[in-house]
PDB file of C-alpha atoms and ligand atoms in Angstrom:
ATOM      1  CA  MET A  55     118.196 133.357  99.661  1.00 77.00           C
ATOM      2  CA  LEU A  56     117.264 133.193  95.869  1.00 81.00           C
ATOM      3  CA  LYS A  57     121.011 134.140  95.236  1.00 89.00           C
ATOM      4  CA  ASP A  58     121.979 131.119  97.239  1.00 90.00           C
ATOM      5  CA  LEU A  59     119.888 128.764  95.421  1.00 92.00           C
ATOM      6  CA  GLN A  60     121.128 129.857  92.187  1.00 94.00           C
ATOM      7  CA  GLU A  61     124.714 129.646  93.496  1.00 95.00           C
ATOM      8  CA  ILE A  62     124.013 126.210  94.609  1.00 97.00           C
ATOM      9  CA  GLU A  63     122.728 125.201  91.117  1.00 96.00           C
ATOM     10  CA  ARG A  64     125.572 126.590  89.492  1.00 96.00           C
ATOM     11  CA  LEU A  65     128.312 124.958  91.669  1.00 97.00           C
ATOM     12  CA  LYS A  66     126.531 121.716  91.264  1.00 96.00           C
ATOM     13  CA  GLU A  67     127.022 121.848  87.685  1.00 96.00           C
ATOM     14  CA  GLU A  68     130.602 122.797  87.898  1.00 96.00           C
ATOM     15  CA  GLU A  69     131.273 120.008  90.198  1.00 94.00           C
ATOM     16  CA  ASN A  70     129.137 117.549  88.670  1.00 96.00           C
ATOM     17  CA  ALA A  71     127.453 117.165  92.101  1.00 96.00           C
ATOM     18  CA  ILE A  72     124.419 115.465  93.281  1.00 96.00           C
ATOM     19  CA  ILE A  73     122.646 116.202  96.547  1.00 97.00           C
ATOM     20  CA  LEU A  74     121.050 113.754  98.611  1.00 97.00           C
ATOM     21  CA  ALA A  75     118.742 114.444 101.660  1.00 98.00           C
ATOM     22  CA  HIS A  76     116.973 112.590 104.344  1.00 98.00           C
ATOM     23  CA  ASN A  77     113.332 113.151 105.024  1.00 98.00           C
ATOM     24  CA  TYR A  78     114.222 114.829 108.289  1.00 98.00           C
ATOM     25  CA  GLN A  79     115.969 117.816 106.399  1.00 98.00           C
ATOM     26  CA  THR A  80     114.190 121.355 106.467  1.00 98.00           C
ATOM     27  CA  GLY A  81     111.874 122.105 103.385  1.00 97.00           C
ATOM     28  CA  ASP A  82     114.413 124.228 101.810  1.00 97.00           C
ATOM     29  CA  ILE A  83     116.944 121.664 101.641  1.00 97.00           C
ATOM     30  CA  GLN A  84     114.267 119.048 100.668  1.00 97.00           C
ATOM     31  CA  GLU A  85     113.700 121.363  97.714  1.00 96.00           C
ATOM     32  CA  ILE A  86     117.060 121.704  96.530  1.00 96.00           C
ATOM     33  CA  ALA A  87     117.955 118.065  96.858  1.00 97.00           C
ATOM     34  CA  ASP A  88     118.212 115.726  93.779  1.00 96.00           C
ATOM     35  CA  PHE A  89     116.701 112.934  95.813  1.00 97.00           C
ATOM     36  CA  VAL A  90     114.953 112.911  99.211  1.00 98.00           C
ATOM     37  CA  GLY A  91     114.280 109.564 101.069  1.00 97.00           C
ATOM     38  CA  ASP A  92     114.610 107.362 104.040  1.00 95.00           C
ATOM     39  CA  SER A  93     117.756 105.622 105.164  1.00 92.00           C
ATOM     40  CA  LEU A  94     117.307 102.489 102.883  1.00 89.00           C
ATOM     41  CA  GLU A  95     116.409 104.521  99.908  1.00 94.00           C
ATOM     42  CA  LEU A  96     119.360 106.777 100.460  1.00 93.00           C
ATOM     43  CA  CYS A  97     121.582 103.684 100.620  1.00 87.00           C
ATOM     44  CA  ILE A  98     120.073 102.208  97.287  1.00 89.00           C
ATOM     45  CA  LYS A  99     120.380 105.620  95.708  1.00 90.00           C
ATOM     46  CA  ALA A 100     124.060 106.012  97.015  1.00 85.00           C
ATOM     47  CA  LEU A 101     124.864 102.503  95.464  1.00 85.00           C
ATOM     48  CA  GLU A 102     123.209 103.602  92.086  1.00 88.00           C
ATOM     49  CA  ILE A 103     124.858 107.011  91.467  1.00 86.00           C
ATOM     50  CA  LYS A 104     126.592 106.680  88.050  1.00 85.00           C
ATOM     51  CA  GLU A 105     126.240 110.189  86.639  1.00 83.00           C
ATOM     52  CA  ALA A 106     127.988 112.516  89.428  1.00 93.00           C
ATOM     53  CA  ASP A 107     131.605 112.920  90.565  1.00 94.00           C
ATOM     54  CA  THR A 108     130.622 114.571  93.981  1.00 96.00           C
ATOM     55  CA  VAL A 109     127.825 113.473  96.339  1.00 96.00           C
ATOM     56  CA  VAL A 110     126.660 116.290  99.013  1.00 97.00           C
ATOM     57  CA  PHE A 111     124.930 114.414 101.873  1.00 97.00           C
ATOM     58  CA  CYS A 112     122.333 116.488 103.760  1.00 98.00           C
ATOM     59  CA  GLY A 113     121.757 114.099 106.945  1.00 98.00           C
ATOM     60  CA  VAL A 114     123.723 112.670 109.849  1.00 98.00           C
ATOM     61  CA  ASP A 115     127.202 111.032 109.819  1.00 97.00           C
ATOM     62  CA  PHE A 116     126.409 107.474 109.632  1.00 97.00           C
ATOM     63  CA  MET A 117     124.285 108.285 106.403  1.00 96.00           C
ATOM     64  CA  ALA A 118     127.162 110.066 104.936  1.00 97.00           C
ATOM     65  CA  GLU A 119     129.528 107.398 105.848  1.00 97.00           C
ATOM     66  CA  THR A 120     127.168 104.891 104.198  1.00 96.00           C
ATOM     67  CA  ALA A 121     127.346 106.890 100.918  1.00 95.00           C
ATOM     68  CA  ALA A 122     131.171 106.990 101.170  1.00 95.00           C
ATOM     69  CA  ILE A 123     131.488 103.339 101.843  1.00 96.00           C
ATOM     70  CA  LEU A 124     129.382 102.552  98.762  1.00 93.00           C
ATOM     71  CA  ASN A 125     131.141 105.182  96.575  1.00 91.00           C
ATOM     72  CA  PRO A 126     134.855 104.707  97.060  1.00 90.00           C
ATOM     73  CA  CYS A 127     135.556 106.271  93.894  1.00 90.00           C
ATOM     74  CA  LYS A 128     133.377 109.509  94.324  1.00 92.00           C
ATOM     75  CA  LYS A 129     134.026 112.345  96.686  1.00 95.00           C
ATOM     76  CA  VAL A 130     131.222 112.549  99.515  1.00 96.00           C
ATOM     77  CA  LEU A 131     130.941 115.691 101.175  1.00 97.00           C
ATOM     78  CA  ILE A 132     128.678 116.713 104.247  1.00 98.00           C
ATOM     79  CA  PRO A 133     128.029 120.287 104.778  1.00 98.00           C
ATOM     80  CA  ASP A 134     128.274 120.243 108.771  1.00 98.00           C
ATOM     81  CA  ARG A 135     130.615 117.445 110.011  1.00 97.00           C
ATOM     82  CA  GLY A 136     129.168 118.033 113.612  1.00 98.00           C
ATOM     83  CA  ALA A 137     125.953 116.335 112.463  1.00 98.00           C
ATOM     84  CA  LYS A 138     126.137 113.056 114.306  1.00 98.00           C
ATOM     85  CA  CYS A 139     123.489 110.847 115.477  1.00 98.00           C
ATOM     86  CA  PRO A 140     123.845 110.288 119.189  1.00 98.00           C
ATOM     87  CA  MET A 141     122.102 106.836 118.910  1.00 98.00           C
ATOM     88  CA  ALA A 142     124.713 105.548 116.505  1.00 98.00           C
ATOM     89  CA  GLU A 143     127.404 106.590 119.184  1.00 97.00           C
ATOM     90  CA  MET A 144     125.674 104.260 121.821  1.00 98.00           C
ATOM     91  CA  LEU A 145     126.944 101.143 120.257  1.00 98.00           C
ATOM     92  CA  GLN A 146     130.776 100.580 120.401  1.00 96.00           C
ATOM     93  CA  VAL A 147     132.665  97.957 118.743  1.00 98.00           C
ATOM     94  CA  GLU A 148     133.995  96.477 122.170  1.00 97.00           C
ATOM     95  CA  ASP A 149     129.950  95.911 123.153  1.00 97.00           C
ATOM     96  CA  ILE A 150     129.632  93.946 119.986  1.00 98.00           C
ATOM     97  CA  ARG A 151     132.636  91.806 120.389  1.00 98.00           C
ATOM     98  CA  LYS A 152     131.650  90.756 123.898  1.00 98.00           C
ATOM     99  CA  ALA A 153     128.147  90.032 122.896  1.00 98.00           C
ATOM    100  CA  LYS A 154     129.655  87.762 120.139  1.00 98.00           C
ATOM    101  CA  THR A 155     131.696  85.852 122.647  1.00 98.00           C
ATOM    102  CA  ARG A 156     128.751  85.426 124.817  1.00 98.00           C
ATOM    103  CA  TYR A 157     126.364  84.512 122.039  1.00 98.00           C
ATOM    104  CA  PRO A 158     128.403  82.623 119.655  1.00 98.00           C
ATOM    105  CA  ASP A 159     125.534  81.163 117.766  1.00 98.00           C
ATOM    106  CA  ALA A 160     123.821  84.497 117.242  1.00 98.00           C
ATOM    107  CA  ALA A 161     123.596  86.653 114.007  1.00 98.00           C
ATOM    108  CA  VAL A 162     124.621  90.152 114.368  1.00 98.00           C
ATOM    109  CA  VAL A 163     121.989  92.522 112.761  1.00 98.00           C
ATOM    110  CA  LEU A 164     122.939  96.147 112.999  1.00 98.00           C
ATOM    111  CA  TYR A 165     120.668  99.110 112.391  1.00 97.00           C
ATOM    112  CA  VAL A 166     122.177 101.419 109.625  1.00 97.00           C
ATOM    113  CA  ASN A 167     122.158 104.151 112.559  1.00 98.00           C
ATOM    114  CA  THR A 168     125.523 102.836 113.496  1.00 98.00           C
ATOM    115  CA  LEU A 169     129.098 104.112 112.977  1.00 96.00           C
ATOM    116  CA  ALA A 170     131.314 102.571 110.257  1.00 98.00           C
ATOM    117  CA  GLU A 171     133.482 100.683 112.749  1.00 98.00           C
ATOM    118  CA  ALA A 172     130.405  98.862 114.074  1.00 98.00           C
ATOM    119  CA  LYS A 173     128.888  98.206 110.801  1.00 98.00           C
ATOM    120  CA  ALA A 174     132.238  96.105 109.964  1.00 98.00           C
ATOM    121  CA  GLU A 175     131.126  93.840 112.859  1.00 98.00           C
ATOM    122  CA  ALA A 176     127.806  92.975 111.549  1.00 98.00           C
ATOM    123  CA  ASP A 177     126.770  90.005 109.628  1.00 98.00           C
ATOM    124  CA  ILE A 178     124.113  92.293 107.699  1.00 98.00           C
ATOM    125  CA  LEU A 179     122.459  95.836 108.351  1.00 98.00           C
ATOM    126  CA  CYS A 180     119.011  96.782 108.342  1.00 97.00           C
ATOM    127  CA  THR A 181     117.020  99.899 108.355  1.00 97.00           C
ATOM    128  CA  SER A 182     113.314 100.518 109.947  1.00 97.00           C
ATOM    129  CA  ALA A 183     111.998  99.891 106.521  1.00 96.00           C
ATOM    130  CA  ASN A 184     113.476  96.275 106.257  1.00 97.00           C
ATOM    131  CA  ALA A 185     114.370  95.224 109.711  1.00 98.00           C
ATOM    132  CA  VAL A 186     111.649  92.416 109.952  1.00 98.00           C
ATOM    133  CA  GLU A 187     112.545  90.944 106.346  1.00 97.00           C
ATOM    134  CA  VAL A 188     116.348  91.092 107.151  1.00 98.00           C
ATOM    135  CA  VAL A 189     116.029  89.217 110.500  1.00 98.00           C
ATOM    136  CA  GLU A 190     113.591  86.572 108.788  1.00 98.00           C
ATOM    137  CA  SER A 191     116.069  86.067 105.905  1.00 98.00           C
ATOM    138  CA  LEU A 192     118.795  84.616 108.292  1.00 98.00           C
ATOM    139  CA  PRO A 193     119.099  81.067 109.358  1.00 98.00           C
ATOM    140  CA  GLN A 194     120.030  81.916 112.909  1.00 98.00           C
ATOM    141  CA  GLU A 195     117.310  81.628 115.519  1.00 98.00           C
ATOM    142  CA  ARG A 196     118.958  83.927 117.950  1.00 98.00           C
ATOM    143  CA  ILE A 197     119.740  87.811 116.824  1.00 98.00           C
ATOM    144  CA  LEU A 198     121.910  90.392 118.526  1.00 98.00           C
ATOM    145  CA  PHE A 199     120.147  93.545 117.385  1.00 98.00           C
ATOM    146  CA  GLY A 200     121.206  97.018 117.985  1.00 97.00           C
ATOM    147  CA  PRO A 201     121.397  99.837 118.573  1.00 98.00           C
ATOM    148  CA  ASP A 202     117.842 100.854 118.878  1.00 98.00           C
ATOM    149  CA  ARG A 203     116.075  98.974 121.674  1.00 98.00           C
ATOM    150  CA  ASN A 204     112.582 100.143 120.369  1.00 98.00           C
ATOM    151  CA  LEU A 205     113.184  98.783 116.934  1.00 98.00           C
ATOM    152  CA  ALA A 206     114.537  95.493 118.400  1.00 98.00           C
ATOM    153  CA  TRP A 207     111.087  95.439 120.338  1.00 98.00           C
ATOM    154  CA  TYR A 208     109.222  96.153 117.183  1.00 98.00           C
ATOM    155  CA  VAL A 209     110.982  93.188 115.224  1.00 98.00           C
ATOM    156  CA  SER A 210     110.535  90.784 118.199  1.00 98.00           C
ATOM    157  CA  GLN A 211     106.807  91.270 117.840  1.00 98.00           C
ATOM    158  CA  LYS A 212     106.993  90.339 114.190  1.00 98.00           C
ATOM    159  CA  VAL A 213     109.201  87.046 114.234  1.00 98.00           C
ATOM    160  CA  GLU A 214     109.475  83.782 116.090  1.00 98.00           C
ATOM    161  CA  LYS A 215     113.183  84.528 116.789  1.00 98.00           C
ATOM    162  CA  GLU A 216     114.849  85.514 120.157  1.00 98.00           C
ATOM    163  CA  ILE A 217     115.872  89.166 119.669  1.00 98.00           C
ATOM    164  CA  ILE A 218     118.803  90.307 122.007  1.00 98.00           C
ATOM    165  CA  PRO A 219     118.873  94.277 122.150  1.00 98.00           C
ATOM    166  CA  LEU A 220     122.480  95.515 121.908  1.00 97.00           C
ATOM    167  CA  PRO A 221     123.296  97.671 124.000  1.00 96.00           C
ATOM    168  CA  GLU A 222     120.304  97.521 126.561  1.00 91.00           C
ATOM    169  CA  HIS A 223     119.864 101.242 126.651  1.00 94.00           C
ATOM    170  CA  GLY A 224     119.847 102.174 122.802  1.00 98.00           C
ATOM    171  CA  HIS A 225     117.486 104.911 122.020  1.00 98.00           C
ATOM    172  CA  CYS A 226     116.716 107.946 119.850  1.00 98.00           C
ATOM    173  CA  TYR A 227     116.165 110.945 122.035  1.00 98.00           C
ATOM    174  CA  VAL A 228     113.817 112.563 119.524  1.00 98.00           C
ATOM    175  CA  HIS A 229     111.308 109.511 119.364  1.00 98.00           C
ATOM    176  CA  LYS A 230     111.536 109.166 123.017  1.00 98.00           C
ATOM    177  CA  MET A 231     110.001 112.634 123.359  1.00 98.00           C
ATOM    178  CA  ILE A 232     106.820 111.285 121.777  1.00 98.00           C
ATOM    179  CA  ASN A 233     104.561 110.013 124.475  1.00 97.00           C
ATOM    180  CA  LEU A 234     101.259 108.003 124.683  1.00 98.00           C
ATOM    181  CA  GLY A 235      99.599 111.038 126.591  1.00 98.00           C
ATOM    182  CA  ASP A 236     100.268 113.502 123.527  1.00 96.00           C
ATOM    183  CA  LEU A 237      98.728 110.704 121.253  1.00 98.00           C
ATOM    184  CA  VAL A 238      95.737 110.111 123.114  1.00 98.00           C
ATOM    185  CA  PHE A 239      95.011 113.767 123.548  1.00 98.00           C
ATOM    186  CA  LEU A 240      95.434 114.312 119.732  1.00 98.00           C
ATOM    187  CA  LYS A 241      93.235 111.367 118.835  1.00 98.00           C
ATOM    188  CA  GLU A 242      90.625 112.714 121.121  1.00 98.00           C
ATOM    189  CA  LYS A 243      90.814 116.038 119.300  1.00 98.00           C
ATOM    190  CA  HIS A 244      90.955 114.402 115.814  1.00 98.00           C
ATOM    191  CA  PRO A 245      88.927 111.202 115.941  1.00 98.00           C
ATOM    192  CA  GLU A 246      89.109 110.887 112.167  1.00 98.00           C
ATOM    193  CA  ALA A 247      92.734 110.909 112.012  1.00 98.00           C
ATOM    194  CA  GLU A 248      95.141 107.708 111.491  1.00 98.00           C
ATOM    195  CA  ILE A 249      98.124 107.694 113.726  1.00 98.00           C
ATOM    196  CA  LEU A 250     101.626 106.735 112.157  1.00 98.00           C
ATOM    197  CA  VAL A 251     104.495 106.259 114.272  1.00 98.00           C
ATOM    198  CA  HIS A 252     108.104 105.372 113.594  1.00 98.00           C
ATOM    199  CA  PRO A 253     109.355 102.122 115.108  1.00 98.00           C
ATOM    200  CA  GLU A 254     112.210 104.099 117.127  1.00 98.00           C
ATOM    201  CA  CYS A 255     109.101 105.120 119.308  1.00 98.00           C
ATOM    202  CA  ASP A 256     108.410 103.581 122.808  1.00 98.00           C
ATOM    203  CA  PRO A 257     106.328 100.244 122.670  1.00 98.00           C
ATOM    204  CA  GLU A 258     103.297 101.671 124.237  1.00 98.00           C
ATOM    205  CA  VAL A 259     103.331 104.486 121.575  1.00 98.00           C
ATOM    206  CA  GLN A 260     103.789 101.871 118.737  1.00 98.00           C
ATOM    207  CA  ASN A 261     100.808  99.679 120.390  1.00 98.00           C
ATOM    208  CA  PHE A 262      98.448 102.820 120.224  1.00 98.00           C
ATOM    209  CA  ALA A 263      99.300 103.648 116.602  1.00 98.00           C
ATOM    210  CA  ASP A 264      97.605 102.658 113.726  1.00 98.00           C
ATOM    211  CA  GLU A 265     100.694 101.928 111.603  1.00 98.00           C
ATOM    212  CA  VAL A 266     104.248 101.710 112.547  1.00 98.00           C
ATOM    213  CA  LEU A 267     106.348 102.725 109.618  1.00 98.00           C
ATOM    214  CA  SER A 268     109.678 103.885 108.360  1.00 97.00           C
ATOM    215  CA  THR A 269     109.875 107.418 107.115  1.00 98.00           C
ATOM    216  CA  GLY A 270     109.702 106.042 103.607  1.00 97.00           C
ATOM    217  CA  GLY A 271     106.960 103.898 104.520  1.00 97.00           C
ATOM    218  CA  MET A 272     104.762 106.713 105.702  1.00 98.00           C
ATOM    219  CA  ILE A 273     105.195 108.462 102.408  1.00 98.00           C
ATOM    220  CA  ARG A 274     103.942 105.190 100.610  1.00 97.00           C
ATOM    221  CA  TYR A 275     101.190 104.587 102.933  1.00 98.00           C
ATOM    222  CA  VAL A 276      99.728 108.323 102.978  1.00 98.00           C
ATOM    223  CA  ALA A 277      99.972 108.295  99.064  1.00 98.00           C
ATOM    224  CA  GLY A 278      97.972 105.232  98.870  1.00 97.00           C
ATOM    225  CA  SER A 279      95.441 105.965 101.714  1.00 97.00           C
ATOM    226  CA  LYS A 280      92.001 107.419 101.222  1.00 97.00           C
ATOM    227  CA  LYS A 281      92.214 108.876 104.778  1.00 97.00           C
ATOM    228  CA  LYS A 282      92.525 112.847 104.827  1.00 98.00           C
ATOM    229  CA  THR A 283      94.131 113.432 108.306  1.00 98.00           C
ATOM    230  CA  PHE A 284      97.122 111.708 109.772  1.00 98.00           C
ATOM    231  CA  ILE A 285      98.799 112.167 113.294  1.00 98.00           C
ATOM    232  CA  VAL A 286     102.492 111.777 112.538  1.00 98.00           C
ATOM    233  CA  GLY A 287     104.580 110.490 115.421  1.00 98.00           C
ATOM    234  CA  THR A 288     108.218 111.051 114.124  1.00 98.00           C
ATOM    235  CA  GLU A 289     110.531 113.916 113.481  1.00 98.00           C
ATOM    236  CA  LEU A 290     108.758 117.245 112.735  1.00 98.00           C
ATOM    237  CA  ASP A 291     110.036 117.804 109.359  1.00 98.00           C
ATOM    238  CA  MET A 292     108.471 114.564 108.055  1.00 98.00           C
ATOM    239  CA  THR A 293     105.284 116.608 107.909  1.00 98.00           C
ATOM    240  CA  THR A 294     106.970 119.079 105.777  1.00 98.00           C
ATOM    241  CA  ARG A 295     107.444 116.322 102.843  1.00 98.00           C
ATOM    242  CA  LEU A 296     104.106 114.738 103.513  1.00 98.00           C
ATOM    243  CA  GLN A 297     102.437 118.078 103.326  1.00 98.00           C
ATOM    244  CA  ARG A 298     104.175 119.167 100.145  1.00 97.00           C
ATOM    245  CA  GLU A 299     103.382 116.087  98.372  1.00 98.00           C
ATOM    246  CA  ASN A 300      99.782 115.690  99.778  1.00 98.00           C
ATOM    247  CA  PRO A 301      98.272 119.235  99.772  1.00 98.00           C
ATOM    248  CA  ASP A 302      94.740 118.171 100.007  1.00 98.00           C
ATOM    249  CA  LYS A 303      95.496 116.149 103.283  1.00 98.00           C
ATOM    250  CA  THR A 304      96.289 117.329 106.864  1.00 98.00           C
ATOM    251  CA  PHE A 305      99.221 116.235 108.941  1.00 98.00           C
ATOM    252  CA  ILE A 306      99.398 116.924 112.639  1.00 98.00           C
ATOM    253  CA  PRO A 307     102.674 116.423 114.242  1.00 98.00           C
ATOM    254  CA  ALA A 308     102.469 114.144 117.306  1.00 98.00           C
ATOM    255  CA  LEU A 309     104.874 116.447 118.959  1.00 98.00           C
ATOM    256  CA  LYS A 310     106.240 119.906 117.448  1.00 98.00           C
ATOM    257  CA  GLY A 311     109.262 119.598 119.624  1.00 98.00           C
ATOM    258  CA  ALA A 312     110.302 116.445 118.052  1.00 98.00           C
ATOM    259  CA  ILE A 313     113.323 117.965 116.380  1.00 98.00           C
ATOM    260  CA  CYS A 314     116.410 116.197 115.548  1.00 98.00           C
ATOM    261  CA  GLN A 315     118.882 118.942 116.244  1.00 98.00           C
ATOM    262  CA  ASN A 316     121.707 117.072 114.554  1.00 98.00           C
ATOM    263  CA  MET A 317     119.754 116.776 111.322  1.00 98.00           C
ATOM    264  CA  LYS A 318     119.240 120.500 111.574  1.00 98.00           C
ATOM    265  CA  LEU A 319     122.727 121.372 111.525  1.00 98.00           C
ATOM    266  CA  GLN A 320     122.530 121.149 107.732  1.00 98.00           C
ATOM    267  CA  THR A 321     121.592 124.477 106.196  1.00 98.00           C
ATOM    268  CA  ILE A 322     121.349 126.038 102.692  1.00 97.00           C
ATOM    269  CA  ASP A 323     124.289 128.368 103.693  1.00 97.00           C
ATOM    270  CA  LYS A 324     126.329 125.428 104.597  1.00 98.00           C
ATOM    271  CA  VAL A 325     125.199 123.483 101.377  1.00 98.00           C
ATOM    272  CA  LYS A 326     126.779 126.453  99.437  1.00 97.00           C
ATOM    273  CA  LYS A 327     129.903 126.790 101.185  1.00 97.00           C
ATOM    274  CA  CYS A 328     130.480 122.712 101.014  1.00 97.00           C
ATOM    275  CA  LEU A 329     130.286 122.970  97.276  1.00 97.00           C
ATOM    276  CA  LEU A 330     132.330 126.011  97.103  1.00 96.00           C
ATOM    277  CA  ASN A 331     135.163 124.860  99.371  1.00 96.00           C
ATOM    278  CA  GLU A 332     134.758 121.273  98.625  1.00 94.00           C
ATOM    279  CA  LYS A 333     134.496 120.599 102.426  1.00 94.00           C
ATOM    280  CA  PHE A 334     133.967 118.423 104.487  1.00 97.00           C
ATOM    281  CA  THR A 335     135.023 115.183 102.904  1.00 97.00           C
ATOM    282  CA  VAL A 336     133.750 111.988 104.573  1.00 97.00           C
ATOM    283  CA  HIS A 337     136.602 109.348 104.924  1.00 95.00           C
ATOM    284  CA  VAL A 338     136.131 105.754 106.012  1.00 97.00           C
ATOM    285  CA  ASP A 339     139.332 103.517 106.510  1.00 97.00           C
ATOM    286  CA  GLU A 340     139.339 101.293 103.584  1.00 96.00           C
ATOM    287  CA  LYS A 341     139.763  98.167 105.729  1.00 98.00           C
ATOM    288  CA  ILE A 342     136.561  99.150 107.736  1.00 98.00           C
ATOM    289  CA  ALA A 343     134.888 100.275 104.728  1.00 98.00           C
ATOM    290  CA  ASN A 344     135.277  97.122 102.732  1.00 97.00           C
ATOM    291  CA  LYS A 345     133.925  94.761 105.744  1.00 98.00           C
ATOM    292  CA  ALA A 346     131.024  97.192 106.145  1.00 98.00           C
ATOM    293  CA  LYS A 347     130.041  97.333 102.592  1.00 97.00           C
ATOM    294  CA  LEU A 348     129.540  93.499 102.632  1.00 97.00           C
ATOM    295  CA  ALA A 349     126.989  93.945 105.554  1.00 98.00           C
ATOM    296  CA  ILE A 350     125.306  96.903 103.725  1.00 96.00           C
ATOM    297  CA  LYS A 351     125.412  94.887 100.264  1.00 95.00           C
ATOM    298  CA  ARG A 352     123.632  91.996 102.033  1.00 97.00           C
ATOM    299  CA  MET A 353     120.802  93.993 103.329  1.00 97.00           C
ATOM    300  CA  ILE A 354     120.202  95.792  99.874  1.00 94.00           C
ATOM    301  CA  GLU A 355     120.125  92.294  98.389  1.00 95.00           C
ATOM    302  CA  VAL A 356     117.517  91.037 100.839  1.00 96.00           C
ATOM    303  CA  SER A 357     115.191  94.171 100.243  1.00 91.00           C
ATOM    304  CA  GLU A 358     115.668  93.860  96.423  1.00 87.00           C
ATOM    305  CA  SER A 359     114.866  90.118  96.259  1.00 85.00           C
ATOM    306  CA  LYS A 360     111.705  90.819  98.404  1.00 78.00           C
ATOM    307  CA  LYS A 361     110.702  93.478  96.045  1.00 76.00           C
ATOM    308  CA  LYS A 362     111.062  91.019  93.074  1.00 71.00           C
ATOM    309  CA  LEU A 363     108.921  88.565  94.977  1.00 68.00           C
ATOM    310  CA  ASN A 364     106.104  91.131  95.480  1.00 61.00           C
TER     311      ASN A 364
HETATM  312  P1  LIG B 623     114.223 106.060 108.414  1.00 92.73           P
HETATM  313  O1  LIG B 623     115.226 105.121 108.099  1.00 92.73           O
HETATM  314  O2  LIG B 623     112.961 105.687 108.670  1.00 92.73           O
HETATM  315  O3  LIG B 623     114.410 107.164 107.394  1.00 92.73           O
HETATM  316  O4  LIG B 623     114.794 106.747 109.862  1.00 92.73           O
HETATM  317  C1  LIG B 623     116.156 107.322 110.067  1.00 92.73           C
HETATM  318  C2  LIG B 623     116.352 107.906 111.325  1.00 92.73           C
HETATM  319  O5  LIG B 623     117.123 108.137 111.583  1.00 92.73           O
HETATM  320  C3  LIG B 623     115.254 107.715 112.272  1.00 92.73           C
HETATM  321  O6  LIG B 623     115.306 108.411 113.341  1.00 92.73           O
HETATM  322 FE1  LIG B 624     119.506 109.881 115.219  1.00 92.73          FE
HETATM  323 FE2  LIG B 624     117.119 109.987 116.269  1.00 92.73          FE
HETATM  324 FE3  LIG B 624     118.309 112.062 114.642  1.00 92.73          FE
HETATM  325 FE4  LIG B 624     117.377 109.678 113.644  1.00 92.73          FE
HETATM  326  S1  LIG B 624     116.111 111.232 114.694  1.00 92.73           S
HETATM  327  S2  LIG B 624     119.389 110.958 113.196  1.00 92.73           S
HETATM  328  S3  LIG B 624     117.973 108.390 115.238  1.00 92.73           S
HETATM  329  S4  LIG B 624     118.976 111.258 116.731  1.00 92.73           S
END
């Protein structure tokens, strides 16, 4: 293991590479990464990269594609190209086009968890960290929102607009596993704990929680909270980062089995091989990338201008 880590450091220097990792990566990958974050932070980081020639992306396909779209002049590599987000595949271009024809007055807001072809059809993208502000920034009163139905529900509770989920059934299999019964049980056992859940969880789970937050939102919330114990309703490795950064606090996963098998396809060994063999390159068709980039940049502008206002 130590040899692998030393080899990765050497290869990184040789390739002038940077490693980006999502919060759901295993602890060992989080530790070798140059930057660990949520989907929005990773988009912004990808846009800001100046110093590297190669980006190794430890996450799932849509995240690596987003980095490639924002960095057409850099080499973007993904250690295991089989790491796909099943939710992203639930929304096909044809579904979006049909919905646009049916609701010509609606804006199309797509979650970053979409394939590049779908992103190219969007007016603007969003992540779970900025979905509400993105929807509020638009002049349209009717919003086609996809693919996560639960995030669409979350947004619909916060804005005075009509939110139409696209498709009907879009969901994350990992967050679907977290149920109200588990939370009630854990809260009885740890009445002092605060419950934090991701907006991809079902509405009844969100309603029972104290806070509904993106993964980056959870990091910031815990850092600023005086509470000592948290029940965490999202992917299991979120507690790995929270625990590392807050050794004096206790984190209880809402469900130990809430594991994104797709995220876990990235391993230290594959990161090493990826740098060694310069594989696998993430390619996005130029025409699609240019359209998708506009929608991603619009989202980043909304988030950045909100930050300036605060
Ligand atoms: P975040 O944007 O909150 O990191 O979530 C990404 C994701 O895939 C959640 O399942
Ligand atoms: Fe996709 Fe769910 Fe995995 Fe996130 S946790 S990458 S939404 S399958």
